[in-house]
PDB file of C-alpha atoms and ligand atoms in Angstrom:
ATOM      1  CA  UNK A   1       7.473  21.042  -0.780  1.00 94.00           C
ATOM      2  CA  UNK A   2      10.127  18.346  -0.558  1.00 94.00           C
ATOM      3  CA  UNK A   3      11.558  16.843  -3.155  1.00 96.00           C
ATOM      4  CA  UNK A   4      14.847  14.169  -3.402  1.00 94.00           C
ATOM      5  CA  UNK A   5      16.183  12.227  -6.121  1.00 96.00           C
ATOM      6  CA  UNK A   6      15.851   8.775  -6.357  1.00 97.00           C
ATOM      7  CA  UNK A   7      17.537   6.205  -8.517  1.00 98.00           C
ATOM      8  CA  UNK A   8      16.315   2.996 -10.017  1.00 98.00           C
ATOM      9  CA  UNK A   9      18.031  -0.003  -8.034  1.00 98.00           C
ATOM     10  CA  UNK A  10      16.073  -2.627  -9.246  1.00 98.00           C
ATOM     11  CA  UNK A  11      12.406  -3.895 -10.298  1.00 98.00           C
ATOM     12  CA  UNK A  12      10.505  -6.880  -9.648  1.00 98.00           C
ATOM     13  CA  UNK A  13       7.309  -8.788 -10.669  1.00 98.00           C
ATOM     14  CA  UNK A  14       5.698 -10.781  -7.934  1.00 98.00           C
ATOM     15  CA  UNK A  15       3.025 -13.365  -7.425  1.00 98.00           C
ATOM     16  CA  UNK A  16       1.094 -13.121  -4.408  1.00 98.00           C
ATOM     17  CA  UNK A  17       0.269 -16.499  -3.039  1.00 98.00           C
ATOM     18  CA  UNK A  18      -3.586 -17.301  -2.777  1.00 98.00           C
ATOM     19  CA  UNK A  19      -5.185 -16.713   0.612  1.00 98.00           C
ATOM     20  CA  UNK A  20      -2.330 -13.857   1.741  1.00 98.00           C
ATOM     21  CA  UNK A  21      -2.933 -11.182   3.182  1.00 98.00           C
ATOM     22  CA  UNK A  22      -2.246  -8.465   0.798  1.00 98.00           C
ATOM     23  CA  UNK A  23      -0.914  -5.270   2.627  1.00 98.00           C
ATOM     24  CA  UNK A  24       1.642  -8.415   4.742  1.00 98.00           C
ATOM     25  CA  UNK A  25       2.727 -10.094   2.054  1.00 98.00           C
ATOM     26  CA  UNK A  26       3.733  -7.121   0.283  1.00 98.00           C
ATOM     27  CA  UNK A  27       5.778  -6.242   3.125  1.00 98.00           C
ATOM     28  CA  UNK A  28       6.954  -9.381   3.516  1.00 98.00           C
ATOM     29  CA  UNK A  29       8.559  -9.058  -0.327  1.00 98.00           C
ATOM     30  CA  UNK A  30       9.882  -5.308   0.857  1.00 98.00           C
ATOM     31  CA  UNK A  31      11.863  -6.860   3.778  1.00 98.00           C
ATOM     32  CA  UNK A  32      12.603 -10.339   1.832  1.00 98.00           C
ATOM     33  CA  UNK A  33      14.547  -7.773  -0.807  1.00 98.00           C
ATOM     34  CA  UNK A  34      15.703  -5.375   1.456  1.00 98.00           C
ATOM     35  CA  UNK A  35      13.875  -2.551  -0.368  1.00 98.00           C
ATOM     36  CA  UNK A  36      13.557   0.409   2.190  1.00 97.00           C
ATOM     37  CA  UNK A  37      12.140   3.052  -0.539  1.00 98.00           C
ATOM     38  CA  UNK A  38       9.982   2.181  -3.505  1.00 98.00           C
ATOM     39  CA  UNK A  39       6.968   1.996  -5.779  1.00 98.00           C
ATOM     40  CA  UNK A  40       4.473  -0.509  -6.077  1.00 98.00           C
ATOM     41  CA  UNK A  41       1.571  -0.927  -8.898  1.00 98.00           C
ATOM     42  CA  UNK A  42      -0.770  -4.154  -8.024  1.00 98.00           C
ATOM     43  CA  UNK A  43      -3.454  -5.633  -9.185  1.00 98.00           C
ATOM     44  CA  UNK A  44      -5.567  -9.029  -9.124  1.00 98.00           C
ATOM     45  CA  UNK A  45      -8.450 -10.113  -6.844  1.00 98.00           C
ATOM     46  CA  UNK A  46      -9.777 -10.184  -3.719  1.00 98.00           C
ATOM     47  CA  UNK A  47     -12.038 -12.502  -1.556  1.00 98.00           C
ATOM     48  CA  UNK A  48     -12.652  -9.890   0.680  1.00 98.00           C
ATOM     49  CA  UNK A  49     -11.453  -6.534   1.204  1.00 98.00           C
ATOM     50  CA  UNK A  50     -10.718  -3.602   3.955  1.00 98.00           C
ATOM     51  CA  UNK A  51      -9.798  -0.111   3.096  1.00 98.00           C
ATOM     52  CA  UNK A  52      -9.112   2.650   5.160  1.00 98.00           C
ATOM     53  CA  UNK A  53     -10.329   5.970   4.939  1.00 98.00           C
ATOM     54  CA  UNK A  54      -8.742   8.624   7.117  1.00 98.00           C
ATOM     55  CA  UNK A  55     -10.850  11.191   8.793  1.00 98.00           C
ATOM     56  CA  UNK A  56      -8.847  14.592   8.436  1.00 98.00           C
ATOM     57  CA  UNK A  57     -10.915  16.441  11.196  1.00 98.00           C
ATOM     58  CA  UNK A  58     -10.510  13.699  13.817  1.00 98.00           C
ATOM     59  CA  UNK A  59      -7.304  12.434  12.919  1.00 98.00           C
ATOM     60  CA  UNK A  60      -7.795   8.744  12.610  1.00 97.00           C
ATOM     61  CA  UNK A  61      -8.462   6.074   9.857  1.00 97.00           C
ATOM     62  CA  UNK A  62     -12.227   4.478   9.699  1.00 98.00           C
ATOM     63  CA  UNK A  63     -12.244   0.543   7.828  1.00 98.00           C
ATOM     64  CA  UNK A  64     -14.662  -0.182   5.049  1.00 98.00           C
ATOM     65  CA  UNK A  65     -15.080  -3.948   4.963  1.00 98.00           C
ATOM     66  CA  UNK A  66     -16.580  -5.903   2.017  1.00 98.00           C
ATOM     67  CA  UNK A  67     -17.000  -9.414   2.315  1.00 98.00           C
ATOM     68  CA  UNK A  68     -17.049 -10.555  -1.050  1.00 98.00           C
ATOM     69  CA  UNK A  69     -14.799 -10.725  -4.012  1.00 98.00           C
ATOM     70  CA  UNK A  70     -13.931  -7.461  -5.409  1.00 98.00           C
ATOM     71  CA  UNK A  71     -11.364  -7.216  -8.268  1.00 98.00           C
ATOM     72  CA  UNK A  72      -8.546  -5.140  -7.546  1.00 98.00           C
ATOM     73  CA  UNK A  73      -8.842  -2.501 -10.380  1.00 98.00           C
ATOM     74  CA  UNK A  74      -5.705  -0.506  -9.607  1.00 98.00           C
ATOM     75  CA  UNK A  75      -3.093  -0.358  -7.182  1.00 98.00           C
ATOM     76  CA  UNK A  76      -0.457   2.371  -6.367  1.00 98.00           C
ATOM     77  CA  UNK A  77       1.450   2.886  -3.479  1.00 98.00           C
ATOM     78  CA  UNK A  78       5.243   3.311  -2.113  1.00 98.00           C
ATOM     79  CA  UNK A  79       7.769   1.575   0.184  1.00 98.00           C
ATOM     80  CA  UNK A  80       9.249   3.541   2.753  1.00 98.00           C
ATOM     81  CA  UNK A  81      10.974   3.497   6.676  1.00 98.00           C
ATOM     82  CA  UNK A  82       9.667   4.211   9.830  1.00 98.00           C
ATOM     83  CA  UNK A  83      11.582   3.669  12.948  1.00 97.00           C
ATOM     84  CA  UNK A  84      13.317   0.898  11.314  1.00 97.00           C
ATOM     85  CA  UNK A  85      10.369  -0.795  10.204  1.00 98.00           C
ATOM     86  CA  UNK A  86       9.240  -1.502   6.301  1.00 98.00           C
ATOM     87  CA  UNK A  87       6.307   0.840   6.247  1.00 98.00           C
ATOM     88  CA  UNK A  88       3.983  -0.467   2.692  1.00 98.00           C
ATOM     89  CA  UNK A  89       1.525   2.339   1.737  1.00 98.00           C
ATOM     90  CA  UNK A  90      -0.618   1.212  -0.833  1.00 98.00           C
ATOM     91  CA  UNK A  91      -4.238   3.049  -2.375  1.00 98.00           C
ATOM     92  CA  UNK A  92      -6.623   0.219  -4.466  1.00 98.00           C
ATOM     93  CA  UNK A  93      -9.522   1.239  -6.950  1.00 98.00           C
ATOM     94  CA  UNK A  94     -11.615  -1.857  -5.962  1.00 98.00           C
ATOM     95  CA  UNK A  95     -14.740  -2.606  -8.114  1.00 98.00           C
ATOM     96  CA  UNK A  96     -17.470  -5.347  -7.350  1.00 98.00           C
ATOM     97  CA  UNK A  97     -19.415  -7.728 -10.084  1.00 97.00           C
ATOM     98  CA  UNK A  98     -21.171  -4.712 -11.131  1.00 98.00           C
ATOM     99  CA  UNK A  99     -18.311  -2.442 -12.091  1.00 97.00           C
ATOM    100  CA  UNK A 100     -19.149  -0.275  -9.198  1.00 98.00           C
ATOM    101  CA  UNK A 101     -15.552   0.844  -7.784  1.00 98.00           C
ATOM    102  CA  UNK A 102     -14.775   1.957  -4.008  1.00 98.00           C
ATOM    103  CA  UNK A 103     -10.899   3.370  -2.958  1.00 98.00           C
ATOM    104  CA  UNK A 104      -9.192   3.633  -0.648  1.00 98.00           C
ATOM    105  CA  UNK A 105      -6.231   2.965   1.828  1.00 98.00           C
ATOM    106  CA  UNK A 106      -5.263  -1.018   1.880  1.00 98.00           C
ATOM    107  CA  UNK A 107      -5.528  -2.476   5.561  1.00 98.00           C
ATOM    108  CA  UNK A 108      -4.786  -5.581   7.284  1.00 98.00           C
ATOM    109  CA  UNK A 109      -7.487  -8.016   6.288  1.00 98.00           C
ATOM    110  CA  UNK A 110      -7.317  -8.171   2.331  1.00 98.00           C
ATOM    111  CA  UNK A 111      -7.610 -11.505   1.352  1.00 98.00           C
ATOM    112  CA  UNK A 112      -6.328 -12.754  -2.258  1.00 98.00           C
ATOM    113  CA  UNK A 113      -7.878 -14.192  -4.687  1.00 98.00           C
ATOM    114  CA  UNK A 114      -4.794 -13.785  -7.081  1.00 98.00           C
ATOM    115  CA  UNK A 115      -2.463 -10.687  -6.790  1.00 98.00           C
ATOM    116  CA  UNK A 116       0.173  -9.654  -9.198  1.00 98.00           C
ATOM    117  CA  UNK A 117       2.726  -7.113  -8.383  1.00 98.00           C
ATOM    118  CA  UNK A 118       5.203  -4.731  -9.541  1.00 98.00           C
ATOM    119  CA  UNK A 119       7.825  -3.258  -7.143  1.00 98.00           C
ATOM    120  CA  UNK A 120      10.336  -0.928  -8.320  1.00 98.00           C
ATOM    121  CA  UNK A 121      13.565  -0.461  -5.319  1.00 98.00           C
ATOM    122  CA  UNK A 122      15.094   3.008  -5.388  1.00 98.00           C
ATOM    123  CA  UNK A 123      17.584   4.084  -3.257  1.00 98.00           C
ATOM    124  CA  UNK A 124      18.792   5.934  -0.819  1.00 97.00           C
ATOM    125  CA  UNK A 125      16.068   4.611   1.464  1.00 97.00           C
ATOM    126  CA  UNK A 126      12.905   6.801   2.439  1.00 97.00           C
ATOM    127  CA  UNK A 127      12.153   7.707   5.628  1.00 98.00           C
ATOM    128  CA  UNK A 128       8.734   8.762   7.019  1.00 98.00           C
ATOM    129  CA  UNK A 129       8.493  10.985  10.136  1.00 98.00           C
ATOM    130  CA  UNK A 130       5.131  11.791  12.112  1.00 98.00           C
ATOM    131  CA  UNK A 131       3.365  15.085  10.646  1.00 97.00           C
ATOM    132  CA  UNK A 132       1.604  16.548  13.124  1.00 97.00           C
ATOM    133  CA  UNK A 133      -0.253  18.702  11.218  1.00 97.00           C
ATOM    134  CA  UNK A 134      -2.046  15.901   9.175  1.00 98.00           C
ATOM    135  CA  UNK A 135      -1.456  13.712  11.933  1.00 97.00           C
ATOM    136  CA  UNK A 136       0.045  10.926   9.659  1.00 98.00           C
ATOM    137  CA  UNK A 137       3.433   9.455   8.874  1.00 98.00           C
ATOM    138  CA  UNK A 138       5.120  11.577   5.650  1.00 98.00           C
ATOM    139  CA  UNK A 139       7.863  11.280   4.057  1.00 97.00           C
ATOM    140  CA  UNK A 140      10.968  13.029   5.781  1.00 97.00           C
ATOM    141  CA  UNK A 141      12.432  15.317   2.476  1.00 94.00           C
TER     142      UNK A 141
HETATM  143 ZN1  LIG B 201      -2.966   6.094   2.456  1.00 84.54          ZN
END
């Protein structure tokens, strides 16, 4: 277990412009702020939607796509460094016009309908370093 304390730098509410890209524009509002650790809660809407869902025995991430709007039920993820880039990790409860909800891991290719978000900056910054047991990018405590 790893564990280091954080304190609260600043927060921020942002509006995601229509047609964005979610995951990139989030980032875009990391690096715009200079946040390099953080939390994020989001939610709004989505025209379409891709979410990533990693396969633990092989070791890489498979995209569910829906093409259609989807309503971003809950967001939750965390700002961190890789490398010296703005790494945005972000998980999305997603639920269609029937209530039914899918999850996962927000990829490249979410399209907004209207996105609202709250980003809380903590310092020092957050690295990530590759895990090689998991085969993913953790944090570095
Ligand atoms: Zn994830």
């Amino acid at each position: 277990m790893g564990i280091q304390e954080y304190r609260l730098v600043k927060e921020y509410l942002i509006k995601i412009p229509h047609d964005a890209d979610l995951l990139l524009a989030i980032k875009e509002a990391a690096i715009r702020l200079g946040v390099n650790s953080g939390t994020i809660n989001v939610i709004g809407a989505l025209k379409k939607a891709a979410l990533n869902y990693y396969l633990q025995d092989k070791k890489t991430y498979q995209t569910l796509h829906f093409d259609q709007p989807m309503e971003i039920a809950s967001g939750i993820g965390n700002v961190a460094m890789k490398d010296g880039d703005t790494i945005v990790h972000v998980h999305l409860v997603l639920a269609d016009k029937d209530g039914r909800a899918f999850g996962g891991h927000l990829a490249e290719g979410s399209r907004v309908f209207a996105g609202e978000v709250w980003l809380r900056a903590l310092s020092p910054a957050m690295q990530r370093k590759f895990d090689p047991q998991t085969g993913l990018n953790l944090f570095d405590i």
